[in-house]
Amino acid sequence: MDIQGLQSKLEELADEAVGKLAGVEQKEEAIQVKNRYLGRSGSVQELMTVLRELPNEDKPVAGQAINQAKQAIQGAFDARLKELAQRELERKMREETLDVTLPGRKPEVSLGHPLRQVENELIAIFEEMGFAVAEGPEIETDYFNFEALNFPPDHPARDMQDTFMLTDGRLLRTHTSPVQVRTMQAYELPIQIISPGRVYRCDSDLTHSPVFHQIEGLLIDEEVSMADLKGTLTEFAQRCFGEGTQIRFRPSYFPFTEPSAEVDVECIFCHGDGCRVCSDTGWLEILGSGMVDPNVFEASGIDPERYSGFAFGLGVERIAMLTRGIGDIRRFFENDQRFLEQF
Ligand code: DAH
């Protein structure tokens, strides 16, 4: 082949390649076509052997012609890839447009855990009645949890079976009553507080959980009487369970109150007729209460001759189970979405 033959062959190959590249639809296809011409054993590369056999004076011209052909093919290849990429981008933009008129997904709105709902409702009731919220630690000393509350040293409630003891001699509080003592020692009189919080007891069945919630109440002033206790808790029952709800006081015993009473509310299911929930008594026990024992006052430096007060303690789970119709206390602590969603 002479120089003219080579030149026209190159032109022919370049035209052919450029034409093919213009028609490819895929990047892979374009690469294949390019390699067929420019690859190691591609048809343009093969013409290098022809160049080598040409007379020396023709070689520069031949080399230039080969380079031109290569550049033409490479240019067509690059241009086609660009076009294909642009087309792909346009296709994506077309297909992946956001239809802003589609209805959105409803976000899951949490109304809070049912226990927290009930706790908040109870706190709101007492706040409206003039009680302030006080708090105390869940890890307590024997002094605040028992001793200052007039528990005799051999009282069964101090037994290891009920109380979670910590290795350093402290304990997990078994009730919110220690906040009574902390408040009496920290604040000026008169005092009118409630104290909601977690408490712990080594106990577990359908109605008992090793961790549960109480709300403690304490009111101290001059001339506070049992009638004030009764009036306050009657008002609370109206606000919590509805206008006209009856309550009754049963004599009881707590070391830190004297006299002590357990308070029952008229069964919210049968309204006193007797049913399964109230074991046919017509009454549901909801809290413990009493007049602050003089020993408790003395332990905190309050003069029992001048001051008197009442206290009460209620279980939040108990009230939540009654008002929400929940039969197993463990439901509150399992965090099962299907249970929680119902509230
Ligand atoms: N602390 C008692 C308990 O956990 C409940 C209680 C009873 C609290 C009588 C009081 C009270 O303040 O006066 O069982």
mmCIF file of N, CA, C and O and ligand atoms in Angstrom, residues 145 149 151 174-178 180 199 201 212 214-218 229 252-262 285 287-292 310-315, ligand 1:
data_model
loop_
_atom_site.group_PDB
_atom_site.id
_atom_site.type_symbol
_atom_site.label_atom_id
_atom_site.label_comp_id
_atom_site.label_asym_id
_atom_site.label_seq_id
_atom_site.Cartn_x
_atom_site.Cartn_y
_atom_site.Cartn_z
ATOM 1 N N ASN A 145 -35.525 6.979 103.906
ATOM 2 C CA ASN A 145 -36.557 6.037 103.461
ATOM 3 C C ASN A 145 -37.304 5.419 104.635
ATOM 4 O O ASN A 145 -38.492 5.120 104.534
ATOM 5 N N LEU A 149 -38.899 8.403 108.983
ATOM 6 C CA LEU A 149 -40.342 8.211 108.796
ATOM 7 C C LEU A 149 -40.924 7.303 109.881
ATOM 8 O O LEU A 149 -42.017 6.759 109.728
ATOM 9 N N PHE A 151 -40.053 4.360 111.050
ATOM 10 C CA PHE A 151 -40.086 2.896 110.944
ATOM 11 C C PHE A 151 -39.250 2.326 112.082
ATOM 12 O O PHE A 151 -38.056 2.632 112.175
ATOM 13 N N THR A 174 -38.281 2.787 98.449
ATOM 14 C CA THR A 174 -39.426 1.873 98.320
ATOM 15 C C THR A 174 -40.731 2.645 98.209
ATOM 16 O O THR A 174 -41.774 2.062 97.962
ATOM 17 N N HIS A 175 -40.670 3.949 98.435
ATOM 18 C CA HIS A 175 -41.847 4.810 98.308
ATOM 19 C C HIS A 175 -41.395 6.264 98.142
ATOM 20 O O HIS A 175 -40.194 6.557 98.252
ATOM 21 N N THR A 176 -42.330 7.147 97.821
ATOM 22 C CA THR A 176 -41.958 8.557 97.653
ATOM 23 C C THR A 176 -42.002 9.313 98.984
ATOM 24 O O THR A 176 -41.680 10.502 99.035
ATOM 25 N N SER A 177 -42.359 8.625 100.062
ATOM 26 C CA SER A 177 -42.465 9.301 101.361
ATOM 27 C C SER A 177 -41.167 9.969 101.837
ATOM 28 O O SER A 177 -41.241 10.988 102.550
ATOM 29 N N PRO A 178 -39.966 9.448 101.489
ATOM 30 C CA PRO A 178 -38.758 10.174 101.933
ATOM 31 C C PRO A 178 -38.729 11.630 101.469
ATOM 32 O O PRO A 178 -38.077 12.460 102.110
ATOM 33 N N GLN A 180 -41.081 13.646 101.734
ATOM 34 C CA GLN A 180 -41.694 14.388 102.848
ATOM 35 C C GLN A 180 -40.602 14.932 103.761
ATOM 36 O O GLN A 180 -40.573 16.128 104.095
ATOM 37 N N VAL A 199 -40.474 4.375 92.227
ATOM 38 C CA VAL A 199 -40.112 3.686 93.454
ATOM 39 C C VAL A 199 -39.863 2.213 93.133
ATOM 40 O O VAL A 199 -40.247 1.738 92.073
ATOM 41 N N ARG A 201 -39.552 -1.969 94.489
ATOM 42 C CA ARG A 201 -39.742 -3.030 95.475
ATOM 43 C C ARG A 201 -39.510 -4.376 94.821
ATOM 44 O O ARG A 201 -39.853 -4.565 93.657
ATOM 45 N N PHE A 212 -42.208 1.010 89.986
ATOM 46 C CA PHE A 212 -43.520 1.592 89.707
ATOM 47 C C PHE A 212 -43.509 3.059 90.142
ATOM 48 O O PHE A 212 -42.456 3.583 90.520
ATOM 49 N N GLN A 214 -45.260 6.468 92.159
ATOM 50 C CA GLN A 214 -46.164 6.978 93.197
ATOM 51 C C GLN A 214 -46.250 8.496 93.104
ATOM 52 O O GLN A 214 -45.377 9.144 92.524
ATOM 53 N N ILE A 215 -47.300 9.023 93.707
ATOM 54 C CA ILE A 215 -47.350 10.462 93.955
ATOM 55 C C ILE A 215 -47.608 10.643 95.447
ATOM 56 O O ILE A 215 -48.583 10.125 95.989
ATOM 57 N N GLU A 216 -46.662 11.323 96.068
ATOM 58 C CA GLU A 216 -46.757 11.591 97.500
ATOM 59 C C GLU A 216 -47.397 12.961 97.679
ATOM 60 O O GLU A 216 -47.184 13.851 96.844
ATOM 61 N N GLY A 217 -48.164 13.125 98.734
ATOM 62 C CA GLY A 217 -48.707 14.446 99.032
ATOM 63 C C GLY A 217 -48.382 14.812 100.468
ATOM 64 O O GLY A 217 -48.333 13.939 101.336
ATOM 65 N N LEU A 218 -48.134 16.092 100.712
ATOM 66 C CA LEU A 218 -47.846 16.527 102.082
ATOM 67 C C LEU A 218 -48.325 17.960 102.264
ATOM 68 O O LEU A 218 -48.028 18.829 101.449
ATOM 69 N N LEU A 229 -57.777 16.732 105.378
ATOM 70 C CA LEU A 229 -57.374 15.571 104.585
ATOM 71 C C LEU A 229 -58.570 15.027 103.806
ATOM 72 O O LEU A 229 -58.497 14.800 102.592
ATOM 73 N N SER A 252 -56.277 2.355 109.099
ATOM 74 C CA SER A 252 -55.157 1.534 108.642
ATOM 75 C C SER A 252 -53.942 1.852 109.490
ATOM 76 O O SER A 252 -54.052 2.555 110.497
ATOM 77 N N TYR A 253 -52.789 1.366 109.085
ATOM 78 C CA TYR A 253 -51.578 1.683 109.835
ATOM 79 C C TYR A 253 -50.419 1.989 108.897
ATOM 80 O O TYR A 253 -50.132 1.235 107.966
ATOM 81 N N PHE A 254 -49.787 3.113 109.095
ATOM 82 C CA PHE A 254 -48.489 3.415 108.489
ATOM 83 C C PHE A 254 -47.638 4.012 109.594
ATOM 84 O O PHE A 254 -48.155 4.767 110.441
ATOM 85 N N PRO A 255 -46.330 3.697 109.631
ATOM 86 C CA PRO A 255 -45.488 4.180 110.730
ATOM 87 C C PRO A 255 -45.428 5.706 110.790
ATOM 88 O O PRO A 255 -45.244 6.284 111.861
ATOM 89 N N PHE A 256 -45.571 6.359 109.633
ATOM 90 C CA PHE A 256 -45.321 7.812 109.583
ATOM 91 C C PHE A 256 -46.585 8.638 109.721
ATOM 92 O O PHE A 256 -46.528 9.867 109.631
ATOM 93 N N THR A 257 -47.739 7.985 109.879
ATOM 94 C CA THR A 257 -48.973 8.752 110.095
ATOM 95 C C THR A 257 -49.736 8.183 111.289
ATOM 96 O O THR A 257 -49.697 6.989 111.561
ATOM 97 N N GLU A 258 -50.448 9.073 111.972
ATOM 98 C CA GLU A 258 -51.276 8.654 113.106
ATOM 99 C C GLU A 258 -52.372 9.690 113.340
ATOM 100 O O GLU A 258 -52.038 10.835 113.665
ATOM 101 N N PRO A 259 -53.652 9.400 113.147
ATOM 102 C CA PRO A 259 -54.144 8.125 112.623
ATOM 103 C C PRO A 259 -53.858 7.958 111.128
ATOM 104 O O PRO A 259 -53.559 8.928 110.438
ATOM 105 N N SER A 260 -53.982 6.725 110.659
ATOM 106 C CA SER A 260 -53.768 6.430 109.239
ATOM 107 C C SER A 260 -55.062 5.901 108.651
ATOM 108 O O SER A 260 -55.888 5.306 109.357
ATOM 109 N N ALA A 261 -55.233 6.128 107.368
ATOM 110 C CA ALA A 261 -56.440 5.630 106.706
ATOM 111 C C ALA A 261 -56.118 5.216 105.281
ATOM 112 O O ALA A 261 -55.301 5.859 104.612
ATOM 113 N N GLU A 262 -56.757 4.144 104.852
ATOM 114 C CA GLU A 262 -56.716 3.824 103.441
ATOM 115 C C GLU A 262 -57.973 4.397 102.814
ATOM 116 O O GLU A 262 -59.039 4.403 103.428
ATOM 117 N N GLU A 285 -59.579 0.366 96.332
ATOM 118 C CA GLU A 285 -58.600 1.052 97.161
ATOM 119 C C GLU A 285 -57.660 1.845 96.264
ATOM 120 O O GLU A 285 -57.102 1.307 95.308
ATOM 121 N N LEU A 287 -55.493 4.776 97.638
ATOM 122 C CA LEU A 287 -54.314 5.409 98.253
ATOM 123 C C LEU A 287 -54.253 5.215 99.760
ATOM 124 O O LEU A 287 -55.234 4.821 100.401
ATOM 125 N N GLY A 288 -53.060 5.510 100.306
ATOM 126 C CA GLY A 288 -52.862 5.502 101.750
ATOM 127 C C GLY A 288 -52.704 6.934 102.219
ATOM 128 O O GLY A 288 -52.220 7.790 101.483
ATOM 129 N N SER A 289 -53.116 7.191 103.468
ATOM 130 C CA SER A 289 -53.047 8.577 103.931
ATOM 131 C C SER A 289 -53.046 8.621 105.454
ATOM 132 O O SER A 289 -53.149 7.588 106.129
ATOM 133 N N GLY A 290 -52.940 9.810 105.989
ATOM 134 C CA GLY A 290 -53.020 9.961 107.437
ATOM 135 C C GLY A 290 -52.513 11.307 107.892
ATOM 136 O O GLY A 290 -52.081 12.136 107.085
ATOM 137 N N MET A 291 -52.579 11.511 109.224
ATOM 138 C CA MET A 291 -52.043 12.733 109.819
ATOM 139 C C MET A 291 -50.579 12.489 110.178
ATOM 140 O O MET A 291 -50.252 11.450 110.774
ATOM 141 N N VAL A 292 -49.703 13.406 109.806
ATOM 142 C CA VAL A 292 -48.265 13.215 110.022
ATOM 143 C C VAL A 292 -47.988 12.907 111.496
ATOM 144 O O VAL A 292 -48.421 13.631 112.396
ATOM 145 N N PHE A 310 -51.167 16.638 107.018
ATOM 146 C CA PHE A 310 -51.580 15.323 106.507
ATOM 147 C C PHE A 310 -50.693 14.930 105.339
ATOM 148 O O PHE A 310 -50.029 15.788 104.731
ATOM 149 N N ALA A 311 -50.695 13.636 105.065
ATOM 150 C CA ALA A 311 -49.897 13.111 103.960
ATOM 151 C C ALA A 311 -50.701 12.034 103.264
ATOM 152 O O ALA A 311 -51.637 11.468 103.838
ATOM 153 N N PHE A 312 -50.368 11.797 102.025
ATOM 154 C CA PHE A 312 -50.998 10.686 101.312
ATOM 155 C C PHE A 312 -50.044 10.172 100.248
ATOM 156 O O PHE A 312 -49.095 10.874 99.854
ATOM 157 N N GLY A 313 -50.294 8.950 99.809
ATOM 158 C CA GLY A 313 -49.456 8.384 98.755
ATOM 159 C C GLY A 313 -50.316 7.515 97.870
ATOM 160 O O GLY A 313 -51.076 6.686 98.369
ATOM 161 N N LEU A 314 -50.220 7.752 96.558
ATOM 162 C CA LEU A 314 -51.022 6.926 95.658
ATOM 163 C C LEU A 314 -50.154 6.308 94.580
ATOM 164 O O LEU A 314 -49.101 6.831 94.227
ATOM 165 N N GLY A 315 -50.613 5.169 94.071
ATOM 166 C CA GLY A 315 -49.887 4.457 93.021
ATOM 167 C C GLY A 315 -50.414 4.862 91.654
ATOM 168 O O GLY A 315 -51.606 4.751 91.384
HETATM 169 N N1 DAH B 1 -45.667 5.297 101.470
HETATM 170 C C1 DAH B 1 -46.818 4.415 101.502
HETATM 171 C C2 DAH B 1 -46.583 3.215 100.615
HETATM 172 O O1 DAH B 1 -45.715 3.241 99.825
HETATM 173 C C3 DAH B 1 -48.052 5.127 100.991
HETATM 174 C C4 DAH B 1 -48.484 6.184 101.950
HETATM 175 C C5 DAH B 1 -49.370 5.910 102.942
HETATM 176 C C6 DAH B 1 -47.976 7.456 101.832
HETATM 177 C C7 DAH B 1 -49.817 6.855 103.827
HETATM 178 C C8 DAH B 1 -48.392 8.446 102.720
HETATM 179 C C9 DAH B 1 -49.305 8.122 103.726
HETATM 180 O O2 DAH B 1 -47.935 9.664 102.660
HETATM 181 O O3 DAH B 1 -49.731 9.098 104.584
HETATM 182 O O4 DAH B 1 -47.285 2.250 100.740
#
